[in-house]
XYZ file of C-alpha atoms in Angstrom:
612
model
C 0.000 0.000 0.000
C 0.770 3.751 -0.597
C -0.508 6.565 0.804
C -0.075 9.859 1.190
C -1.050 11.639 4.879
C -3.429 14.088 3.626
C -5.543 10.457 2.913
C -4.543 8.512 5.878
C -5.930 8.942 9.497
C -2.752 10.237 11.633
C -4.079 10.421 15.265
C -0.934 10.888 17.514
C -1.153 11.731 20.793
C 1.917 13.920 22.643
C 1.159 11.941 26.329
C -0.514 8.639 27.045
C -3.501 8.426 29.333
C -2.737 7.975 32.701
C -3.777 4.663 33.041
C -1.438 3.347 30.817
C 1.242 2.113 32.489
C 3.561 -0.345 30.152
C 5.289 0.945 27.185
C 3.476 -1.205 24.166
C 0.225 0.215 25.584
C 1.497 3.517 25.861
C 2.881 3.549 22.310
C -0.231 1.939 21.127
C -2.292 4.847 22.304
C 0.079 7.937 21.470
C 1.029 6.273 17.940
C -2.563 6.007 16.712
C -2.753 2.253 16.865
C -5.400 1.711 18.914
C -7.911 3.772 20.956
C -10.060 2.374 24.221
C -13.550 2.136 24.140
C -14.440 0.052 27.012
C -12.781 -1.328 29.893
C -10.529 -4.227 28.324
C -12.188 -3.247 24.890
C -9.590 -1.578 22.202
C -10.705 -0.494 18.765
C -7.511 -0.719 15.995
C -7.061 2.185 14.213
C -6.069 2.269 10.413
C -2.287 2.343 11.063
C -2.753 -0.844 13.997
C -4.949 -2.512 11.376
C -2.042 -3.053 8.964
C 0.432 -4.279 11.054
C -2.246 -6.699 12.722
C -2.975 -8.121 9.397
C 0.610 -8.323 8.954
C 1.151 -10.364 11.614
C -2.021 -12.470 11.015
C -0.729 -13.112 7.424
C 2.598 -14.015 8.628
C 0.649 -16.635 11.003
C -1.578 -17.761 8.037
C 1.391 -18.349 5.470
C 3.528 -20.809 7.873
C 0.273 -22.478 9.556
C -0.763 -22.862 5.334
C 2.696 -24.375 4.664
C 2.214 -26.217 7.688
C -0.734 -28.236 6.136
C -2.918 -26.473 8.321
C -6.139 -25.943 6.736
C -8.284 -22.435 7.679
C -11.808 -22.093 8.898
C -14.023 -19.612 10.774
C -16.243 -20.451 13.935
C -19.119 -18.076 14.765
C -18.160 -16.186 17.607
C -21.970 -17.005 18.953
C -21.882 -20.455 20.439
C -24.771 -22.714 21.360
C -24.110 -23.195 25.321
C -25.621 -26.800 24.889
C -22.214 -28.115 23.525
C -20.581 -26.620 26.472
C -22.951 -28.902 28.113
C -21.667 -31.593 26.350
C -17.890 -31.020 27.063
C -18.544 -30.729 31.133
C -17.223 -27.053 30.692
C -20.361 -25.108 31.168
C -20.037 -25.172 34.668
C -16.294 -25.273 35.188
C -15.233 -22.789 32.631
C -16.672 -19.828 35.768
C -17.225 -16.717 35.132
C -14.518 -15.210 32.540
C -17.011 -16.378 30.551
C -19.878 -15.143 28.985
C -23.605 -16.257 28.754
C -26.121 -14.889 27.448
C -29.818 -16.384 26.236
C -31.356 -15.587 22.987
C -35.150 -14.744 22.089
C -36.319 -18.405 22.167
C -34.634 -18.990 25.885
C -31.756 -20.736 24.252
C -28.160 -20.949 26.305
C -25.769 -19.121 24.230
C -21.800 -18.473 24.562
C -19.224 -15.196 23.457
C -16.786 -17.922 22.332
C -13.656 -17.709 25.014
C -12.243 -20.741 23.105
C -13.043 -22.796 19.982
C -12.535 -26.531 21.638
C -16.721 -27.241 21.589
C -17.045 -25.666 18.663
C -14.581 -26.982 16.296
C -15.323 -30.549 17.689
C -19.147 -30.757 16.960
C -18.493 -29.235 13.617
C -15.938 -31.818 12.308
C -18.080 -34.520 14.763
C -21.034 -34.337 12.158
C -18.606 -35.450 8.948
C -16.120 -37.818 10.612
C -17.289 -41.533 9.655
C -13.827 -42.980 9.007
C -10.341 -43.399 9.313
C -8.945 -42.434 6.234
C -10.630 -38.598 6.884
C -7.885 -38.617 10.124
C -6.040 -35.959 10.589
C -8.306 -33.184 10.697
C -6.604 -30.060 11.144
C -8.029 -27.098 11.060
C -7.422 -23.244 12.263
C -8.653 -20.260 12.422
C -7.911 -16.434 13.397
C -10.908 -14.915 15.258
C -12.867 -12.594 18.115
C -12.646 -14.391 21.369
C -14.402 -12.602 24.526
C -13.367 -13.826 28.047
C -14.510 -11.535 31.176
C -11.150 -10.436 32.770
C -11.966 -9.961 36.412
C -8.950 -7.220 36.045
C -8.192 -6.396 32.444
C -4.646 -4.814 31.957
C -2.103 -3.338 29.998
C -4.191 -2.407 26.841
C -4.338 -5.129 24.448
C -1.626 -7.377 26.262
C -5.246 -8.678 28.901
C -8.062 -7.347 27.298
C -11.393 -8.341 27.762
C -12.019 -8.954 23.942
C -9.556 -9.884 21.772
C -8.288 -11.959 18.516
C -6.836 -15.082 18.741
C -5.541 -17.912 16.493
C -6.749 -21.257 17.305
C -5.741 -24.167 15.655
C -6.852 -28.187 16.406
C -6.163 -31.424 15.151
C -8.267 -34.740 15.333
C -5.949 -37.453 14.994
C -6.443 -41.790 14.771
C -3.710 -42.189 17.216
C -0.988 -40.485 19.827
C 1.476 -41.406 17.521
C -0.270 -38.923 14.766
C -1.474 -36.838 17.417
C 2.541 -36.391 18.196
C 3.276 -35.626 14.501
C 0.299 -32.702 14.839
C 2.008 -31.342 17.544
C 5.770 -31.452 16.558
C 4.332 -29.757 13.197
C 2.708 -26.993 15.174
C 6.242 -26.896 17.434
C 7.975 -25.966 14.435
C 5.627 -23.709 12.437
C 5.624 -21.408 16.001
C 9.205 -21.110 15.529
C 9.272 -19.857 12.446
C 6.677 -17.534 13.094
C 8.208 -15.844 15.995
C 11.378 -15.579 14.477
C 9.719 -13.717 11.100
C 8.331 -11.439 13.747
C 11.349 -10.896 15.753
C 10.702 -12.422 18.777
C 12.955 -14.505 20.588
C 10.945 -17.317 22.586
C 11.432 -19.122 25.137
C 9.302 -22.529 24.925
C 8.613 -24.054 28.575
C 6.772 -27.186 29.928
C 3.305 -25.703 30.978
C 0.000 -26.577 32.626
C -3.007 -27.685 30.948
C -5.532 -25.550 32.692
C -8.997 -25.822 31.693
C -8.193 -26.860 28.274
C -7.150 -30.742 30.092
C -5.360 -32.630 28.312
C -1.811 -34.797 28.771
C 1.014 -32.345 27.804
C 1.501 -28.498 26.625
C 4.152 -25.920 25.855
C 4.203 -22.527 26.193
C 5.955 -20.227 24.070
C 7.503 -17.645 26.241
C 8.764 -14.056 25.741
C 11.142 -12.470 28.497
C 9.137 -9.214 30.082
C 9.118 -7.631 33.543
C 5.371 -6.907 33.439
C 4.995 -10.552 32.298
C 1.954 -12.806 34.576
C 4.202 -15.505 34.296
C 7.543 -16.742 36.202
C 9.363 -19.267 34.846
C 11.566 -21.531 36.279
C 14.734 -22.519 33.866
C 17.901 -24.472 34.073
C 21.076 -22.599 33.307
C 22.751 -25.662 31.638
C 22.370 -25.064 27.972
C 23.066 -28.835 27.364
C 19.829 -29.605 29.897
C 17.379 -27.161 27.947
C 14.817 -27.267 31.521
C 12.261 -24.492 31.013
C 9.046 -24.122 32.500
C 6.389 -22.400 33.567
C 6.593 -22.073 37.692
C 2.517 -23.328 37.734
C 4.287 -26.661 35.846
C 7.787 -26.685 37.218
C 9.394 -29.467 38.823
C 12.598 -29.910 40.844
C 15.020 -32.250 42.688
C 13.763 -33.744 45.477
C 16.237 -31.611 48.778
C 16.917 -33.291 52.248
C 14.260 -32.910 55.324
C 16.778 -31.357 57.957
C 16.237 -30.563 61.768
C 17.971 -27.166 63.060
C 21.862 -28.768 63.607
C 21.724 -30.021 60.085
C 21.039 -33.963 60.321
C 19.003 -36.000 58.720
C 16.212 -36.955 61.495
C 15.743 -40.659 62.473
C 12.789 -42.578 62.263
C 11.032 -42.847 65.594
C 9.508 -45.469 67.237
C 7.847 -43.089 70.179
C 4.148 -41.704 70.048
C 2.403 -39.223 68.777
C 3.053 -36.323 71.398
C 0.617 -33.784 72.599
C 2.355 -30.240 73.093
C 0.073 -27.324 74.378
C 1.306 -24.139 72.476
C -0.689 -21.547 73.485
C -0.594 -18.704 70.971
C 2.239 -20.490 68.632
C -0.249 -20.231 64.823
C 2.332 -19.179 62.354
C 5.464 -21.424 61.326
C 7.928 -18.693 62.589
C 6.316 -19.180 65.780
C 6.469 -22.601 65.827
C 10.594 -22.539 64.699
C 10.995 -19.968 67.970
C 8.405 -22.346 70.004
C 10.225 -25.759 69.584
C 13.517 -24.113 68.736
C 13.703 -26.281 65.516
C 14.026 -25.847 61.563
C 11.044 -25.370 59.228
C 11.974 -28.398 57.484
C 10.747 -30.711 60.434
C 7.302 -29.311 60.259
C 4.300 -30.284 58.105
C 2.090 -27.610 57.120
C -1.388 -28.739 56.671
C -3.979 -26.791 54.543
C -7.508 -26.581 53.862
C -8.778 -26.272 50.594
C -12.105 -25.726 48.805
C -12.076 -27.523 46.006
C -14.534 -26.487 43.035
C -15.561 -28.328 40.069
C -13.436 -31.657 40.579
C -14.057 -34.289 38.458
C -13.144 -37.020 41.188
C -15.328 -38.453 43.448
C -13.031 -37.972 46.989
C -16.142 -38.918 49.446
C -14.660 -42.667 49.820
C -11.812 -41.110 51.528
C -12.074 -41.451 55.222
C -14.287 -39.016 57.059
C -15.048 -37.570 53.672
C -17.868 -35.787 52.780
C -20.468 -35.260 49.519
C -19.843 -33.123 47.140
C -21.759 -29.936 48.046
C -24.024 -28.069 45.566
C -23.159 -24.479 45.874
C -25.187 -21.505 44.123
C -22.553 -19.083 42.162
C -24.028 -14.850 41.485
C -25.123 -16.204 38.477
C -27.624 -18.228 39.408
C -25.718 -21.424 38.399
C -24.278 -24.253 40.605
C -21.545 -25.893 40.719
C -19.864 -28.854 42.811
C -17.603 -28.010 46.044
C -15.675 -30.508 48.186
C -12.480 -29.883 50.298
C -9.246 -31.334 50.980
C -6.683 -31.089 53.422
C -3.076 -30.675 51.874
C 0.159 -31.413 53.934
C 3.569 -29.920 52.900
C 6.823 -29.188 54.539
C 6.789 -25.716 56.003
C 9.052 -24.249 54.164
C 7.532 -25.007 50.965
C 4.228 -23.432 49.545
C 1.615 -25.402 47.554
C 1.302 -24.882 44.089
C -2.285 -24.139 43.601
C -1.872 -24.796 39.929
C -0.850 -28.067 40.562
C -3.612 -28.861 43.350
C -6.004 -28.084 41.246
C -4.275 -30.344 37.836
C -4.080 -33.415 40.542
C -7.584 -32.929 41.459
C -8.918 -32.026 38.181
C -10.585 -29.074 39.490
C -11.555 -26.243 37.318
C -9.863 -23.937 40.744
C -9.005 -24.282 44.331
C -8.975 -22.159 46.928
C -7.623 -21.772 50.340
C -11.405 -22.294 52.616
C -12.902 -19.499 55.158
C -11.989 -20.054 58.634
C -16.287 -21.428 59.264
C -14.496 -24.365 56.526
C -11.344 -24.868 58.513
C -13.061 -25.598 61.641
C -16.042 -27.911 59.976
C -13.205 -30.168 58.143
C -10.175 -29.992 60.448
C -11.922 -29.234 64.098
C -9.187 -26.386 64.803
C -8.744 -22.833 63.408
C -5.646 -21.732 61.415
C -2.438 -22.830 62.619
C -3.688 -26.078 64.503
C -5.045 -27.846 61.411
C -3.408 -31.244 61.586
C -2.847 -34.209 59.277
C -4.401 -37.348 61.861
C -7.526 -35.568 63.108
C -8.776 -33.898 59.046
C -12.059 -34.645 58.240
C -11.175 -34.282 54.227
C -9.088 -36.449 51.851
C -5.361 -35.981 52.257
C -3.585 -34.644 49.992
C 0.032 -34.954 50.817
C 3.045 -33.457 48.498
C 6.146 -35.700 47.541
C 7.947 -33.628 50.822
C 5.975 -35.697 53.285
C 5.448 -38.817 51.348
C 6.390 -40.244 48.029
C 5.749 -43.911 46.565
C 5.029 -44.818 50.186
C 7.835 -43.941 51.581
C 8.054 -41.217 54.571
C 10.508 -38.369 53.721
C 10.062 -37.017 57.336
C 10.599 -38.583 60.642
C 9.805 -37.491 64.176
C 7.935 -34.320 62.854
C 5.527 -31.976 64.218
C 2.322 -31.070 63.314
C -0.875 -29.537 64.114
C -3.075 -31.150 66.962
C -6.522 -30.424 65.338
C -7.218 -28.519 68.288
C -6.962 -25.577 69.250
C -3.892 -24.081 71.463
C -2.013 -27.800 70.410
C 0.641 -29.383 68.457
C 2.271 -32.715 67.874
C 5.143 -34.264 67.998
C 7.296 -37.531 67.255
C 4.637 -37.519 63.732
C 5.881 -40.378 61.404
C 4.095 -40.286 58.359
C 2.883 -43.773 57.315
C 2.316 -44.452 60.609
C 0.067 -41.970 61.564
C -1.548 -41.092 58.437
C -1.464 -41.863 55.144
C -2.076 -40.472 51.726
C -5.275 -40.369 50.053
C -3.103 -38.971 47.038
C 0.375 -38.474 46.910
C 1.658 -35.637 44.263
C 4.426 -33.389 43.624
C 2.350 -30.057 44.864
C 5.141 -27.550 45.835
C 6.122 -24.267 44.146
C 9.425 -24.656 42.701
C 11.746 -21.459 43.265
C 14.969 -20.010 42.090
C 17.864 -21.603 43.897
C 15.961 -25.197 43.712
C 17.961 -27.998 41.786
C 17.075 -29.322 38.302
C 15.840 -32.836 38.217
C 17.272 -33.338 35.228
C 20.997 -32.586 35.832
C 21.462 -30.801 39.088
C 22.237 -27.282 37.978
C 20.540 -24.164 40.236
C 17.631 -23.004 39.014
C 17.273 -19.034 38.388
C 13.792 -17.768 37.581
C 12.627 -14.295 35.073
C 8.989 -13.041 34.289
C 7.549 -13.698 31.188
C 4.118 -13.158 28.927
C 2.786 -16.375 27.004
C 2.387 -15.994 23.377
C 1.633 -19.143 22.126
C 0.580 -22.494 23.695
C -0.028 -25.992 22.250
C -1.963 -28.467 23.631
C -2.237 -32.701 23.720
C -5.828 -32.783 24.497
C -6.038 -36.702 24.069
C -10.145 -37.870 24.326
C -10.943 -34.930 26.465
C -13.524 -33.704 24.407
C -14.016 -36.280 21.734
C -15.317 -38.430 25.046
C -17.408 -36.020 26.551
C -18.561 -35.223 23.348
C -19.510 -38.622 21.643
C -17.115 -38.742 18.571
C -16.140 -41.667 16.766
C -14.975 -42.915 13.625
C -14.336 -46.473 12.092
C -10.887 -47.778 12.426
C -8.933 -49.443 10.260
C -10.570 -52.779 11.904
C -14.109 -51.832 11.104
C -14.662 -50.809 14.723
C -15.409 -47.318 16.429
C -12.762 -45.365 17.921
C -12.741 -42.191 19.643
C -10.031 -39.415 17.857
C -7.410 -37.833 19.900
C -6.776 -34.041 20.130
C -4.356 -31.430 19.811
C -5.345 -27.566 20.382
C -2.878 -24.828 19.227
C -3.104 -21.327 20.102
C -1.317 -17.592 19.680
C -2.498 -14.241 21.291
C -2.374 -12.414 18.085
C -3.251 -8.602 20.176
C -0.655 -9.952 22.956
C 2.244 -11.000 20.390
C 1.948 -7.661 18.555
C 2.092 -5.653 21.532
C 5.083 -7.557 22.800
C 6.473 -6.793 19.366
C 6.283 -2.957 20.935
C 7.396 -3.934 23.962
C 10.792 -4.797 22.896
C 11.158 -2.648 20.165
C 11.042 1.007 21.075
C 12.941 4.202 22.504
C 12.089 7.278 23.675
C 11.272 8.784 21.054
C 8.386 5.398 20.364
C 7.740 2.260 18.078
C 10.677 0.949 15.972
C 9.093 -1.544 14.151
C 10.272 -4.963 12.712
C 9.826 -4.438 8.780
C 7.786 -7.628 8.371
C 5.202 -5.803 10.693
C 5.736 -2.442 10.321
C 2.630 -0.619 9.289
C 4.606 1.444 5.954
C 8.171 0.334 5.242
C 9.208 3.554 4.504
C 8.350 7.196 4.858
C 9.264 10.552 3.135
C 9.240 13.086 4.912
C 9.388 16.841 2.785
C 10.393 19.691 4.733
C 7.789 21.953 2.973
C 5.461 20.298 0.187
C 6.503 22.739 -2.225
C 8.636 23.623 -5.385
C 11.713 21.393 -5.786
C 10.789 19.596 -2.485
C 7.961 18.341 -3.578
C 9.221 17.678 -7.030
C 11.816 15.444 -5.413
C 9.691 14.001 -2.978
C 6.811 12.615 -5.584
C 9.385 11.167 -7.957
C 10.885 8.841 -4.942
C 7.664 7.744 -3.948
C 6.243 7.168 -7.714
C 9.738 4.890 -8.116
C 8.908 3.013 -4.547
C 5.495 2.677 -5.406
C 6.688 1.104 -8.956
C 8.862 -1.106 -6.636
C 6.319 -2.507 -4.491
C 7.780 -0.631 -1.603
C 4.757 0.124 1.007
C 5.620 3.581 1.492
C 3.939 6.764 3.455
C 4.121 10.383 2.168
C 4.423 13.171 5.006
C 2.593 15.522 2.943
C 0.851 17.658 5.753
C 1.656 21.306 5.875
C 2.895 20.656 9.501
C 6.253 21.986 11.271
C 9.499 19.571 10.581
C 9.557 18.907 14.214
C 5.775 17.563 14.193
C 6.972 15.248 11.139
C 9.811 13.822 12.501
C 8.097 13.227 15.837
C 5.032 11.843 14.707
C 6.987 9.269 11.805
C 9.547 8.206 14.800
C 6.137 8.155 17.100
C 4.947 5.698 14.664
C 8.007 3.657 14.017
C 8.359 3.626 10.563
C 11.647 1.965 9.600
C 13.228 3.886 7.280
C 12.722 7.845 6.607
C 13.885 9.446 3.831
C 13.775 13.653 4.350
C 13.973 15.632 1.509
C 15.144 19.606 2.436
C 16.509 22.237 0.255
C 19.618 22.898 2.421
C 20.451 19.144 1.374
C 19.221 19.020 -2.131
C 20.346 17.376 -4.964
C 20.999 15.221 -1.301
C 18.290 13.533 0.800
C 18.744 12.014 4.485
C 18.699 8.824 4.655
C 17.709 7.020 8.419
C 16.873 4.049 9.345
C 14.718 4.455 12.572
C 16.990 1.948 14.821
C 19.796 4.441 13.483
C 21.041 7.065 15.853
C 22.050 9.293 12.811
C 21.161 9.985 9.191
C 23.162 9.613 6.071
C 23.016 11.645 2.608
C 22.453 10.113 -0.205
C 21.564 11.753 -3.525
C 18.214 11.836 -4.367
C 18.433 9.804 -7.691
C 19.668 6.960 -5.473
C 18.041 7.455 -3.131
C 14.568 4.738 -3.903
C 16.982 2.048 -5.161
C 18.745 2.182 -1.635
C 15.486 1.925 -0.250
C 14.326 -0.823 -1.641
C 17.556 -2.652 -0.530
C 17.071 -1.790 2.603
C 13.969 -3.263 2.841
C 14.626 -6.390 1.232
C 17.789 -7.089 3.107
C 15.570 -6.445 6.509
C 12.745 -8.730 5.144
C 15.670 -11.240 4.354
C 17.094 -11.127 7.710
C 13.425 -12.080 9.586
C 12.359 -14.147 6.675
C 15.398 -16.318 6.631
């Protein structure tokens, strides 16, 4: 495209609003790229518009080359195939409902797993159709309790999505290697450099993901990675896992096991851990935290655990209900659960920590006395305390379950055991790799892209089949593949500006190049038109200052913008123009008959570097 800016919609701003508070969504605002209507609601302007479909295009031509095949959802759902999935209920409230004139449950799409499965669903009869793969770039609307940072968590926003149905895990595994490698290329075209880390499912479910990471300070992720190059460990700290370390008491040994009893201590006023270390004069390590949790939405059926209860029914603001049953979770002290990884082993759409009313119904003592013999909820004990049924403390102490009282001498085994034993703590820098020992060190991070191994997930829930290859039905596995398109392009910004705004990456910049006339007038002008009628010839996408503005307003508005190369025509230069690329901290002169032919270099040899 070509333009001049007497035909183009230039809507700088000299300061950013107030609430913006990152640079991308500054930029985005002053440069004219987007503008806010709503709380977590952004409208692109013209000049956001074409580097969005930039990026989107980038996304389309690897997914195409891929083998990826595009299609379009409605963004509309019918809520009755949420019902089918199970995820009506469990999805909460990010998303939302709505009911149209005939009473009918409808969904704003947050995700396209329902929908792409009862589409393909309806034409799968065989085999031989197998792998399905499919994606699409399109609206998705999730309700951000706290919507942030412009585009980077906005309430609406556009999103590629991407799924396979495959025969087999061994074809699922091709899907997903395929999609592995097609993210790759497109982060490098944009300029990104990612880091790809081991990651939790969520409420997509599923066996296995990835996350595709870029490093930020603002980012809502920490990750957790190994600093042995040949090791490669990266992940996500809701996913992260780490070398098992020594139980210790306070002179550094390893304690015994012990054959005396369980030991009550009265310990009047003694609730936090630091109180406990100053009461019994003792390490951290030697105590086991215990924990109450709500647990909402779980998919397992805990009330054959001793003392366990029903699930409870509980009524949510909107009217809908949804399934509640607790658990008590024992730790070492010095470690803190991983909710993320609570919630995974009890495949529960969220946990929380309960209200103290909870505490005392399913542990008979308030805060700090909750204890792992007297719990009247399944145990859920972390690999710190137990693992394959073997103790990894001895001669602890605990909570009494009553109030104003601990225990000692606890031997775990012995005194209680495991309703389910998982690796539940939150792995932190300084922690040891698994895989070769090295020290972990941890950095924030946004997610980009994830992929997904769904497995039967949703082809169960959902009733899919096809005939095998032996005449019989079979359920398809899954794989789900997604990209924050609005989140990528604003970390794009992010890492690529100054002070003086955007510097964009020529495979997304908005106009490749810009010329910039000191006055549109006389030989100026003269000069100015003939470059941009040769880049135009050239296919060069290229932006023509010709606004009857100040210099200073040009060049601050162009470098605003982040145009990556500006050529300035002025008489004091002429038969000369200036010649800067925007990551340049000075100009050049070239003559002006030259000067489109270097241009188009310029960009080629940028284009070349991304492409490559």
């Amino acid at each position: 495209m070509v333009m001049k800016t007497s035909k183009f919609y230039i809507s700088t701003l000299r300061e950013a609003p107030s609430e913006a508070v990152i640079a991308s969504h500054k930029l985005m605002l002053r440069a004219g790229i987007t503008r806010k209507l709503g709380n977590g609601l952004y409208t692109y302007l013209p000049l956001g518009v074409r580097s969005l479909y930039k990026l989107e295009n980038i996304i389309r031509e690897e997914l195409d080359a891929s083998g990826a095949l595009e299609f379009k959802s409605t963004v509309i759902v019918p809520g009755e195939i949420w019902k089918e999935s199970g995820r009506w209920e469990t999805m909460g409230p990010q998303m939302l409902k709505a009911k149209n004139r005939g009473e009918q449950d409808m969904v704003v799409s947050p995700t396209a797993e329902e929908a792409y499965t009862a589409i393909v669903r309806d034409a799968l009869d065989s085999y031989k159709q197998l792998p399905v793969n499919f994606y699409q770039i399109n609206t998705k609307y999730r309700d951000e309790i706290r919507p942030r940072y412009g585009v980077m968590r906005g309430r609406e926003f556009i999103m590629m999505d991407a799924y396979t149905m495959n025969a087999d895990d061994a074809s699922l595994d091709e899907s997903y290697n395929e999609y592995e490698k097609a993210y790759f290329r497109i982060f490098k075209r944009l300029g990104i450099k990612i880091i790809p880390v081991r990651a939790d499912s969520g409420a997509m479910g599923g066996s296995g993901s990835e996350e595709f990471m870029v490093e930020s300070p603002i980012g809502d992720d920490t990750l957790i990675i190994c600093p042995n190059d040949k090791c490669g460990y990266a992940a996500n700290v809701e996913k992260a896992e780490c070398a098992p370390d020594q139980s210790i008491n306070k002179k550094g040994e390893k304690p015994a096991k012990t054959d005396l009893p369980v030991e009550d201590v009265a310990t009047p006023n003694v609730f936090s851990i630091e109180d406990m270390e100053k009461f019994f004069d003792e390490s951290p390590k030697m105590f086991i935290k215990a924990l109450i949790y709500r647990v909402i939405n779980s998919s397992l059926d805990m009330s054959d655990a001793t003392g366990a209860d029903k699930f409870k029914r509980v009524k949510d603001p909107a009217g809908d209900y949804y399934p509640v049953s607790y658990a008590c979770v024992l730790i070492r002290a010095d470690l803190d659960v991983n909710e993320a990884k609570l919630a995974a082993t009890l495949k529960a759409s969220e946990v929380v920590l309960a209200e103290d009313e909870e505490v005392l119904e399913y542990a008979g003592a308030p805060h700090g006395f909750v204890g792992p013999i007297t719990a009247k909820c399944p145990l859920i004990v972390d690999y710190s305390v137990v693992k394959d049924g073997e103790a990894q403390m001895h001669d602890a102490i605990a909570g009494a379950g009553k109030e104003g009282f601990h225990i000692k001498h606890v031997e775990p085994m012995r005194d209680f055991k495991p309703y389910i034993n998982a690796d539940l703590r939150t792995v932190k820098e300084g922690d040891k790799c698994a895989c070769c020992g090295g020290t972990f060190y941890q950095k924030k991070g946004n997610e980009l892209g994830h992929i997904f191994k769904l497995g039967h997930k949703y082809t169960k829930s959902m009733h899919v089949t096809f005939l095998g290859q032996n005449g019989k039905p079979q359920e398809p596995t899954m794989g789900c593949y997604g990209i924050g398109v609005d989140r990528t392009l604003a970390s794009i910004i992010e890492k690529n500006n100054d002070e003086k705004g955007i510097i964009w990456p020529m495979t997304v910049a908005p106009f490749q190049v810009c010329i910039v006339p000191i006055r549109y007038d006389g030989q100026m002008k003269e000069v100015a038109d003939n470059i941009y009628e040769q880049l135009k010839k050239s296919g060069i996408e290229v932006l023509l200052d010709d606004r009857n503005e100040r210099p200073g307003v040009k060049f601050a508005d162009m470098e605003l913008i982040g145009i990556p190369l500006r050529i300035t025509v002025g008489d004091k230069n002429l038969p000369n123009v200036e010649f800067k690329p925007r990551a340049a901290k000075e100009a050049t002169l070239v003559p002006a008959t030259e000067a489109a032919e270097k241009a188009v270099q310029f960009v080629k040899d940028e284009l070349a570097k991304l492409n490559a």
